[in-house]
């Protein structure tokens, strides 16, 4: 059983660092979908820490806008600018893109040369949903092959607390934790950019055509 933990909306010097410490404690990996305009002199070192820990950095746009309102040129620019920055800092260009708010349309698939990733989430951006509820939802919902959608938003301690409970539980159940790229690679799947699929599980392409639009 294999899953990929993913974290959106970093990098920052608080929650991103706490999540990295937890991953290190349990010797597991994850993928971080980062917002380009949060990269600055102080967060560059966090990106380097993510890469050095064996985790991967993917693309979550430059300004975190509702992108379906943008022109094709602007859609492309949002992702290209972020990919360029990530590549300059880490030496690796992102393969995957998570649309902000999972707001997508056909123009985005046509304009952005990355594989689109959604995921199974537990509304962990909502402060009213506390750690205990996040734990119970995660343990109920997540299954083999899932991409787990979480947030390392600044101040999102409830997710850090939830992970302290959930990770050892999943380890005891026999789950392995991979990056999104590893999850596809180990299943011998090569998702293509512009395939019109929003992946939440590695079997989405075969099972139900993903959430095709
Ligand atoms: Zn986001």
Coordinates of C-alpha atoms and ligand atoms in Angstrom, one line a residue:
X1 CA 0.0 0.0 0.0
X2 CA 1.4 3.3 -1.1
X3 CA 0.3 6.9 -0.8
X4 CA 1.8 10.3 -1.5
X5 CA 1.4 13.0 1.2
X6 CA 1.3 16.5 -0.4
X7 CA 1.4 19.9 1.1
X8 CA 0.0 23.1 -0.5
X9 CA 0.5 26.8 0.0
X10 CA 4.1 27.0 1.4
X11 CA 6.9 27.7 1.7
X12 CA 7.0 29.4 5.0
X13 CA 9.3 29.4 8.1
X14 CA 6.6 28.0 10.4
X15 CA 4.4 25.1 9.3
X16 CA 6.6 24.0 6.4
X17 CA 9.5 23.6 8.9
X18 CA 7.3 21.7 11.4
X19 CA 6.1 19.3 8.6
X20 CA 9.6 18.7 7.5
X21 CA 10.6 17.8 11.1
X22 CA 7.8 15.3 11.3
X23 CA 8.7 13.7 8.0
X24 CA 12.3 13.4 9.2
X25 CA 11.2 11.9 12.5
X26 CA 9.3 9.1 10.7
X27 CA 11.9 8.9 7.8
X28 CA 9.2 9.5 5.1
X29 CA 8.9 11.7 2.1
X30 CA 6.3 14.0 0.6
X31 CA 5.7 16.5 -2.2
X32 CA 5.3 20.2 -1.6
X33 CA 3.2 22.2 -4.0
X34 CA 4.5 25.7 -3.5
X35 CA 3.3 29.2 -4.4
X36 CA 6.0 31.1 -6.5
X37 CA 5.5 34.5 -4.9
X38 CA 6.3 33.1 -1.5
X39 CA 9.8 32.4 -2.6
X40 CA 12.1 35.1 -1.1
X41 CA 15.5 35.4 0.5
X42 CA 14.3 33.8 3.8
X43 CA 12.3 30.9 2.3
X44 CA 14.9 29.8 -0.3
X45 CA 16.6 27.9 2.5
X46 CA 13.3 26.0 3.1
X47 CA 13.2 24.9 -0.5
X48 CA 16.7 23.6 -0.2
X49 CA 15.8 21.7 3.0
X50 CA 12.8 20.1 1.2
X51 CA 15.1 18.9 -1.6
X52 CA 17.9 17.7 0.7
X53 CA 15.4 15.7 2.7
X54 CA 14.5 13.7 -0.4
X55 CA 11.1 15.4 -0.8
X56 CA 10.0 17.0 -4.0
X57 CA 8.8 20.5 -4.9
X58 CA 6.0 20.9 -7.4
X59 CA 4.0 23.9 -8.8
X60 CA 1.0 25.6 -7.2
X61 CA 1.1 28.7 -9.4
X62 CA 2.7 32.1 -8.8
X63 CA -0.1 34.2 -7.2
X64 CA -2.6 31.5 -6.1
X65 CA -5.5 33.1 -8.2
X66 CA -8.7 31.5 -9.5
X67 CA -6.9 30.8 -12.8
X68 CA -10.0 30.1 -15.0
X69 CA -10.4 33.8 -15.2
X70 CA -7.0 34.3 -16.7
X71 CA -6.0 34.5 -20.4
X72 CA -4.1 31.5 -21.8
X73 CA -0.9 33.6 -21.7
X74 CA -1.4 34.5 -18.1
X75 CA -2.2 30.8 -17.2
X76 CA 1.1 29.7 -18.7
X77 CA 3.0 32.6 -17.1
X78 CA 1.7 31.7 -13.6
X79 CA 3.2 28.2 -13.8
X80 CA 6.3 28.9 -15.9
X81 CA 7.5 31.7 -13.6
X82 CA 7.2 29.4 -10.6
X83 CA 8.8 26.4 -12.4
X84 CA 11.7 28.6 -13.4
X85 CA 12.3 29.8 -9.8
X86 CA 12.1 26.3 -8.4
X87 CA 14.5 25.0 -11.1
X88 CA 17.0 27.8 -10.4
X89 CA 17.0 27.1 -6.7
X90 CA 16.8 23.3 -6.6
X91 CA 18.0 22.1 -10.0
X92 CA 14.8 20.1 -10.6
X93 CA 11.9 21.4 -12.7
X94 CA 8.4 20.5 -11.4
X95 CA 6.5 17.7 -13.3
X96 CA 3.2 18.3 -11.5
X97 CA 0.8 21.2 -11.0
X98 CA -2.0 21.6 -8.5
X99 CA -4.5 24.3 -9.6
X100 CA -5.3 26.8 -6.8
X101 CA -8.7 26.0 -5.4
X102 CA -8.8 23.1 -7.9
X103 CA -10.3 25.6 -10.3
X104 CA -9.6 24.2 -13.8
X105 CA -10.9 24.5 -17.3
X106 CA -9.8 23.2 -20.7
X107 CA -7.8 26.3 -21.5
X108 CA -5.6 25.5 -18.5
X109 CA -5.0 22.0 -19.6
X110 CA -4.1 23.3 -23.1
X111 CA -1.7 26.0 -21.8
X112 CA 0.1 24.4 -18.9
X113 CA 2.7 21.8 -19.7
X114 CA 2.5 19.9 -16.4
X115 CA 0.4 16.9 -15.1
X116 CA -2.6 18.2 -13.1
X117 CA -3.0 16.8 -9.5
X118 CA -5.9 17.2 -7.2
X119 CA -6.0 14.8 -4.2
X120 CA -8.1 13.4 -1.3
X121 CA -8.4 16.2 1.2
X122 CA -10.0 16.7 4.6
X123 CA -10.7 20.5 4.4
X124 CA -7.6 21.1 6.5
X125 CA -7.6 24.8 5.3
X126 CA -10.7 25.3 7.5
X127 CA -9.7 26.4 11.1
X128 CA -13.0 25.1 12.4
X129 CA -12.0 21.5 11.6
X130 CA -9.7 20.5 14.4
X131 CA -6.9 17.9 14.5
X132 CA -9.1 15.2 16.0
X133 CA -11.6 15.5 13.1
X134 CA -8.9 15.7 10.6
X135 CA -7.4 12.4 12.0
X136 CA -10.7 10.6 11.8
X137 CA -11.4 11.8 8.3
X138 CA -7.9 10.8 7.1
X139 CA -8.1 7.4 8.6
X140 CA -11.5 6.8 7.1
X141 CA -11.0 8.2 3.7
X142 CA -7.5 7.4 2.5
X143 CA -6.8 4.3 0.4
X144 CA -4.0 2.7 -1.5
X145 CA -2.7 4.8 -4.4
X146 CA -4.1 8.1 -3.0
X147 CA -2.6 11.5 -3.3
X148 CA -3.3 13.1 0.1
X149 CA -4.0 16.8 -0.1
X150 CA -3.0 18.7 3.0
X151 CA -1.8 22.3 3.6
X152 CA 1.4 23.6 5.2
X153 CA -0.3 27.1 5.4
X154 CA 1.4 29.4 7.9
X155 CA -0.2 28.6 11.3
X156 CA -1.9 25.4 10.3
X157 CA -0.9 23.5 13.5
X158 CA -4.0 21.4 13.5
X159 CA -2.6 19.5 10.5
X160 CA 0.7 19.0 12.1
X161 CA -1.0 17.7 15.2
X162 CA -3.2 15.4 13.1
X163 CA -0.2 14.0 11.3
X164 CA 1.5 13.2 14.6
X165 CA -1.4 10.7 15.1
X166 CA -2.0 9.6 11.6
X167 CA 1.5 8.9 10.3
X168 CA 2.3 6.2 12.9
X169 CA -1.1 4.7 12.4
X170 CA -0.6 4.4 8.7
X171 CA 2.9 3.0 9.2
X172 CA 1.4 0.4 11.5
X173 CA -1.1 -0.5 8.7
X174 CA 1.8 -1.0 6.3
X175 CA 1.6 2.1 4.2
X176 CA 4.6 3.4 2.4
X177 CA 5.0 7.1 1.8
X178 CA 6.2 8.3 -1.6
X179 CA 6.5 11.6 -3.5
X180 CA 3.9 12.0 -6.2
X181 CA 6.6 11.3 -8.9
X182 CA 7.6 8.1 -7.1
X183 CA 4.0 7.0 -6.7
X184 CA 3.5 7.1 -10.5
X185 CA 7.0 5.7 -11.2
X186 CA 6.6 2.7 -8.9
X187 CA 3.3 1.9 -10.5
X188 CA 4.9 2.0 -13.9
X189 CA 2.6 4.9 -14.9
X190 CA 3.7 7.9 -16.9
X191 CA 1.0 10.5 -16.8
X192 CA 1.3 13.0 -19.6
X193 CA 0.8 16.8 -19.5
X194 CA -2.3 18.0 -21.3
X195 CA -4.1 14.6 -20.9
X196 CA -7.1 16.4 -19.5
X197 CA -7.0 14.4 -16.2
X198 CA -7.0 15.7 -12.7
X199 CA -5.4 12.9 -10.7
X200 CA -6.3 12.1 -7.1
X201 CA -5.2 8.5 -7.2
X202 CA -2.7 6.8 -9.4
X203 CA -5.4 4.5 -10.9
X204 CA -7.6 7.4 -12.0
X205 CA -6.7 7.3 -15.7
X206 CA -7.8 3.6 -15.9
X207 CA -10.6 3.5 -13.4
X208 CA -12.8 6.5 -14.2
X209 CA -10.8 8.7 -16.5
X210 CA -9.9 10.9 -13.6
X211 CA -12.1 13.9 -13.1
X212 CA -12.0 14.6 -16.8
X213 CA -13.3 17.9 -18.1
Ligands
LIG1 ZN1 -3.6 26.4 -2.4

